Short mmCIF file of C-alpha atoms in Angstrom, two decimals:
data_model
loop_
_atom_site.label_atom_id
_atom_site.label_comp_id
_atom_site.label_asym_id
_atom_site.label_seq_id
_atom_site.Cartn_x
_atom_site.Cartn_y
_atom_site.Cartn_z
CA UNK A 1 -23.95 -32.40 6.42
CA UNK A 2 -20.91 -29.36 6.62
CA UNK A 3 -21.65 -27.30 4.25
CA UNK A 4 -18.00 -26.79 2.21
CA UNK A 5 -18.33 -22.40 1.74
CA UNK A 6 -14.68 -22.08 1.49
CA UNK A 7 -14.06 -19.26 -0.98
CA UNK A 8 -10.04 -18.71 -2.40
CA UNK A 9 -9.78 -15.37 -4.81
CA UNK A 10 -6.83 -15.44 -5.95
CA UNK A 11 -3.95 -12.55 -6.59
CA UNK A 12 -0.25 -11.88 -6.20
CA UNK A 13 2.59 -13.12 -4.45
CA UNK A 14 1.28 -11.87 -1.13
CA UNK A 15 -1.48 -14.02 0.10
CA UNK A 16 -3.97 -13.77 3.48
CA UNK A 17 -5.48 -16.52 5.52
CA UNK A 18 -8.44 -15.61 6.64
CA UNK A 19 -9.78 -17.46 10.04
CA UNK A 20 -14.09 -17.26 11.39
CA UNK A 21 -15.07 -17.62 14.54
CA UNK A 22 -16.44 -20.59 17.19
CA UNK A 23 -19.89 -21.30 15.20
CA UNK A 24 -19.34 -18.72 13.12
CA UNK A 25 -19.24 -19.43 9.46
CA UNK A 26 -16.63 -18.28 6.37
CA UNK A 27 -19.59 -15.97 4.70
CA UNK A 28 -18.21 -12.87 7.67
CA UNK A 29 -14.64 -13.36 5.96
CA UNK A 30 -15.69 -12.87 2.38
CA UNK A 31 -15.96 -8.82 2.54
CA UNK A 32 -13.10 -8.73 3.76
CA UNK A 33 -10.74 -11.23 1.62
CA UNK A 34 -12.44 -10.11 -1.33
CA UNK A 35 -11.56 -5.68 -0.36
CA UNK A 36 -7.88 -7.35 0.20
CA UNK A 37 -7.76 -9.20 -2.94
CA UNK A 38 -9.11 -5.51 -4.61
CA UNK A 39 -5.52 -4.83 -3.62
CA UNK A 40 -3.19 -7.14 -4.77
CA UNK A 41 -3.33 -9.80 -2.16
CA UNK A 42 -3.93 -13.61 -2.84
CA UNK A 43 -7.28 -14.64 0.14
CA UNK A 44 -7.83 -17.84 1.29
CA UNK A 45 -11.09 -17.72 3.82
CA UNK A 46 -10.40 -21.46 4.98
CA UNK A 47 -12.94 -23.24 6.57
CA UNK A 48 -12.35 -24.97 10.26
CA UNK A 49 -13.43 -28.28 11.56
CA UNK A 50 -17.20 -28.95 12.27
CA UNK A 51 -18.14 -26.08 11.43
CA UNK A 52 -21.20 -24.49 8.84
CA UNK A 53 -23.53 -28.26 10.48
CA UNK A 54 -25.76 -28.49 12.83
CA UNK A 55 -24.49 -28.68 16.58
CA UNK A 56 -24.06 -32.09 16.90
CA UNK A 57 -21.15 -31.96 13.54
CA UNK A 58 -19.82 -29.11 15.90
CA UNK A 59 -19.88 -31.02 18.65
CA UNK A 60 -17.58 -33.79 17.06
CA UNK A 61 -15.22 -31.73 17.41
CA UNK A 62 -12.79 -29.68 20.08
CA UNK A 63 -10.25 -26.91 19.98
CA UNK A 64 -7.07 -29.33 18.37
CA UNK A 65 -9.73 -30.22 15.38
CA UNK A 66 -10.04 -26.44 15.11
CA UNK A 67 -6.42 -25.47 14.98
CA UNK A 68 -5.42 -28.53 12.36
CA UNK A 69 -7.85 -26.72 10.47
CA UNK A 70 -6.14 -23.72 10.55
CA UNK A 71 -2.45 -25.71 10.07
CA UNK A 72 -3.70 -27.54 7.39
CA UNK A 73 -4.78 -24.65 4.76
CA UNK A 74 -1.92 -22.66 6.45
CA UNK A 75 0.53 -25.12 4.97
CA UNK A 76 -1.56 -25.62 1.78
CA UNK A 77 -1.81 -21.96 1.32
CA UNK A 78 2.49 -21.35 1.94
CA UNK A 79 3.41 -23.24 -0.50
CA UNK A 80 1.05 -20.58 -3.33
CA UNK A 81 2.94 -17.38 -2.47
CA UNK A 82 6.07 -16.31 -0.75
CA UNK A 83 4.31 -14.02 1.97
CA UNK A 84 1.98 -15.80 3.90
CA UNK A 85 -0.10 -13.87 6.12
CA UNK A 86 -3.04 -14.91 8.51
CA UNK A 87 -5.84 -13.40 9.71
CA UNK A 88 -9.16 -13.43 12.31
CA UNK A 89 -11.89 -12.48 13.88
CA UNK A 90 -12.89 -13.22 17.27
CA UNK A 91 -11.66 -16.97 18.17
CA UNK A 92 -10.40 -16.82 14.58
CA UNK A 93 -7.97 -14.20 16.21
CA UNK A 94 -6.81 -16.36 19.08
CA UNK A 95 -6.47 -19.61 16.29
CA UNK A 96 -3.97 -16.63 13.50
CA UNK A 97 -1.97 -16.48 17.25
CA UNK A 98 -1.82 -19.34 17.84
CA UNK A 99 -0.49 -20.29 13.61
CA UNK A 100 1.75 -17.05 14.06
CA UNK A 101 3.08 -18.48 17.44
CA UNK A 102 3.51 -22.58 16.88
CA UNK A 103 5.10 -21.74 12.96
CA UNK A 104 6.66 -18.28 12.74
CA UNK A 105 8.90 -19.00 10.06
CA UNK A 106 5.20 -19.81 8.10
CA UNK A 107 3.73 -16.52 8.76
CA UNK A 108 5.18 -12.91 8.17
CA UNK A 109 1.92 -10.82 9.95
CA UNK A 110 -1.50 -11.18 11.68
CA UNK A 111 -3.98 -9.23 12.06
CA UNK A 112 -5.90 -9.81 14.88
CA UNK A 113 -9.71 -8.69 14.57
CA UNK A 114 -11.65 -8.76 18.06
CA UNK A 115 -9.48 -11.63 20.38
CA UNK A 116 -11.26 -13.36 22.47
CA UNK A 117 -9.98 -14.73 25.21
CA UNK A 118 -13.02 -14.01 27.51
CA UNK A 119 -16.58 -13.12 26.98
CA UNK A 120 -16.66 -9.77 28.52
CA UNK A 121 -18.65 -6.72 26.67
CA UNK A 122 -21.00 -5.00 27.02
CA UNK A 123 -23.95 -7.05 25.84
CA UNK A 124 -23.01 -10.45 27.57
CA UNK A 125 -25.37 -11.17 30.52
CA UNK A 126 -24.10 -11.69 33.84
CA UNK A 127 -24.26 -15.21 34.43
CA UNK A 128 -22.17 -15.17 30.56
CA UNK A 129 -19.36 -13.77 32.93
CA UNK A 130 -18.63 -16.33 35.18
CA UNK A 131 -18.82 -19.25 30.83
CA UNK A 132 -14.84 -18.98 32.17
CA UNK A 133 -15.88 -22.01 34.73
CA UNK A 134 -17.14 -23.78 31.71
CA UNK A 135 -13.73 -26.07 31.26
CA UNK A 136 -14.74 -27.16 34.70
CA UNK A 137 -18.37 -27.64 34.00
CA UNK A 138 -16.64 -29.81 31.10
CA UNK A 139 -15.10 -31.70 32.70
CA UNK A 140 -17.25 -33.18 35.44
CA UNK A 141 -19.92 -33.69 32.23
CA UNK A 142 -22.03 -30.57 32.75
CA UNK A 143 -23.95 -28.87 30.27
CA UNK A 144 -23.34 -31.26 28.22
CA UNK A 145 -27.19 -30.38 26.02
CA UNK A 146 -26.62 -26.59 27.19
CA UNK A 147 -26.20 -23.46 24.49
CA UNK A 148 -25.38 -20.56 24.77
CA UNK A 149 -27.35 -18.17 22.83
CA UNK A 150 -26.87 -15.01 20.71
CA UNK A 151 -28.97 -11.69 21.76
CA UNK A 152 -29.20 -9.29 20.87
CA UNK A 153 -27.35 -7.22 18.77
CA UNK A 154 -26.25 -9.98 17.53
CA UNK A 155 -22.24 -7.66 17.45
CA UNK A 156 -23.39 -5.96 14.10
CA UNK A 157 -23.85 -1.95 14.79
CA UNK A 158 -25.60 -1.52 11.19
CA UNK A 159 -29.23 -2.42 12.60
CA UNK A 160 -29.94 -2.78 8.70
CA UNK A 161 -26.83 -6.08 8.50
CA UNK A 162 -27.89 -7.31 11.90
CA UNK A 163 -31.77 -7.95 10.44
CA UNK A 164 -30.97 -9.38 7.70
CA UNK A 165 -28.23 -12.06 9.87
CA UNK A 166 -29.97 -12.60 12.54
CA UNK A 167 -33.14 -13.74 10.17
CA UNK A 168 -30.64 -16.08 8.24
CA UNK A 169 -28.81 -16.99 11.82
CA UNK A 170 -32.12 -17.69 13.41
CA UNK A 171 -34.31 -19.19 10.31
CA UNK A 172 -31.08 -22.43 10.58
CA UNK A 173 -29.62 -21.79 7.80
CA UNK A 174 -25.43 -22.30 9.57
CA UNK A 175 -23.55 -22.13 6.11
CA UNK A 176 -23.79 -18.28 6.05
CA UNK A 177 -24.69 -16.88 8.80
CA UNK A 178 -23.68 -19.24 11.90
CA UNK A 179 -25.08 -21.86 14.90
CA UNK A 180 -27.79 -18.94 16.16
CA UNK A 181 -25.67 -19.89 20.08
CA UNK A 182 -23.38 -21.73 21.41
CA UNK A 183 -23.19 -24.89 22.73
CA UNK A 184 -21.06 -25.39 26.22
CA UNK A 185 -18.44 -28.09 25.78
CA UNK A 186 -17.37 -25.90 22.46
CA UNK A 187 -17.12 -22.57 24.75
CA UNK A 188 -15.32 -25.41 26.97
CA UNK A 189 -13.14 -25.63 24.06
CA UNK A 190 -13.08 -21.85 23.46
CA UNK A 191 -11.81 -21.47 26.85
CA UNK A 192 -9.31 -24.12 27.01
CA UNK A 193 -8.01 -22.55 23.68
CA UNK A 194 -6.99 -19.12 24.70
CA UNK A 195 -5.72 -19.97 28.23
CA UNK A 196 -3.71 -22.09 26.07
CA UNK A 197 -2.78 -19.90 23.21
CA UNK A 198 -2.57 -16.72 26.38
CA UNK A 199 0.77 -18.44 27.76
CA UNK A 200 2.00 -18.89 24.38
CA UNK A 201 1.67 -15.05 22.33
CA UNK A 202 4.79 -14.06 23.42
CA UNK A 203 6.15 -16.73 21.09
CA UNK A 204 4.65 -15.05 18.37
CA UNK A 205 7.43 -12.18 16.94
CA UNK A 206 5.32 -11.61 13.43
CA UNK A 207 4.08 -8.42 13.35
CA UNK A 208 0.53 -7.77 14.44
CA UNK A 209 -2.14 -5.59 14.05
CA UNK A 210 -4.37 -6.03 17.28
CA UNK A 211 -8.71 -4.05 15.32
CA UNK A 212 -10.84 -3.91 17.99
CA UNK A 213 -13.96 -1.53 18.67
CA UNK A 214 -14.27 0.50 21.59
CA UNK A 215 -17.98 -0.40 22.40
CA UNK A 216 -17.81 -4.14 21.85
CA UNK A 217 -20.81 -5.45 22.95
CA UNK A 218 -19.29 -9.89 23.24
CA UNK A 219 -15.16 -8.80 24.26
CA UNK A 220 -14.02 -6.15 25.61
CA UNK A 221 -10.73 -4.04 25.20
CA UNK A 222 -8.94 -5.71 27.10
CA UNK A 223 -8.28 -8.84 24.34
CA UNK A 224 -6.47 -6.09 22.85
CA UNK A 225 -4.63 -5.43 25.27
CA UNK A 226 -3.87 -8.21 26.75
CA UNK A 227 -2.39 -9.29 22.94
CA UNK A 228 -0.16 -5.93 22.50
CA UNK A 229 1.75 -6.39 26.09
CA UNK A 230 1.90 -9.94 25.21
CA UNK A 231 3.17 -10.55 21.47
CA UNK A 232 7.69 -10.87 21.53
CA UNK A 233 6.34 -8.87 17.80
CA UNK A 234 5.80 -4.47 16.66
CA UNK A 235 1.76 -4.33 17.14
CA UNK A 236 -0.21 -1.15 15.32
CA UNK A 237 -3.87 -0.69 16.88
CA UNK A 238 -6.58 -0.04 15.13
CA UNK A 239 -9.13 1.38 17.08
CA UNK A 240 -13.08 1.37 15.03
CA UNK A 241 -15.56 3.74 17.16
CA UNK A 242 -18.43 2.23 14.82
CA UNK A 243 -18.47 -1.19 14.94
CA UNK A 244 -20.23 -3.92 17.09
CA UNK A 245 -17.87 -7.36 17.38
CA UNK A 246 -18.59 -7.98 13.73
CA UNK A 247 -15.58 -5.77 13.03
CA UNK A 248 -15.25 -7.36 8.88
CA UNK A 249 -18.17 -7.01 8.14
CA UNK A 250 -19.90 -4.13 10.53
CA UNK A 251 -20.11 0.12 9.99
CA UNK A 252 -16.24 0.39 9.24
CA UNK A 253 -14.91 -2.30 7.53
CA UNK A 254 -13.72 -0.58 4.65
CA UNK A 255 -11.05 1.53 7.14
CA UNK A 256 -10.64 -2.65 8.19
CA UNK A 257 -9.28 -3.32 4.92
CA UNK A 258 -7.55 -0.35 3.85
CA UNK A 259 -5.18 -1.59 7.32
CA UNK A 260 -4.91 -4.36 6.81
CA UNK A 261 -4.08 -4.45 2.87
CA UNK A 262 -1.47 -1.27 3.92
CA UNK A 263 -0.01 -3.14 6.26
CA UNK A 264 0.80 -6.16 5.51
CA UNK A 265 2.13 -4.51 1.98
CA UNK A 266 4.83 -2.78 4.55
CA UNK A 267 5.81 -6.09 6.49
CA UNK A 268 5.76 -8.07 3.50
CA UNK A 269 8.17 -4.34 1.33
CA UNK A 270 10.60 -5.28 4.57
CA UNK A 271 10.71 -8.75 3.81
CA UNK A 272 13.02 -10.63 1.35
CA UNK A 273 11.44 -12.97 -0.40
CA UNK A 274 10.89 -16.44 0.70
CA UNK A 275 11.72 -19.19 0.16
CA UNK A 276 8.50 -20.59 1.51
CA UNK A 277 7.20 -22.32 -1.26
CA UNK A 278 10.61 -24.70 -1.02
CA UNK A 279 10.73 -25.06 2.32
#
């Protein structure tokens, strides 16, 4: 059964919608949410459709379902705030960019954390570099029951945290730590969405804070550069040198929180009060 582990932190009239990654959980965004809330923001850590259950729950959904759940959460949350920001980790960053492209009148700014258009980080095995072919295999019904399992270092440079998270994940607590791997069909869906969003990046006019680990084990820095050179809005780049892919919980999470809070505050200060609540 899918557990509802969304979280809400009440704060000021500026709100941040936080989006987790593929096979992940809102828990991976919770520390950032708490930090932003301490800085005065209202925060909504939403849960993607099909997530926080078992593999079959995830396979019952596709990328359009994941995006629909993001859009529904944003539509609810925007009525509660004057300025809506959206930030996501990994595939969540891709979904955040899609929302900004599709609903520019809703989104004031975007936090692009460890954007993953391709799984091409240093820890991805050689055969994983061909995962972009999964949509083609999926179309022919190949690999329906296959999964790419997570492996060391699980996106975490912090060894203590890595042991804790991997223990929960491998122990089957998907609501706390996500699934222990990515089913081929879900990866195919992710790559199909990434291709769509890549073509839509020029439609993103909201300011973007692009944060990425320089030694990201899952998604290389090229993913961040792709966003920076493709979006139409202003870009602020934050490169983290003591973290791996899971920058929202790894060693430099406080740096990420502080820069995000400053970035969103500056954008909000430059905007007139929004009429979103009556739109």
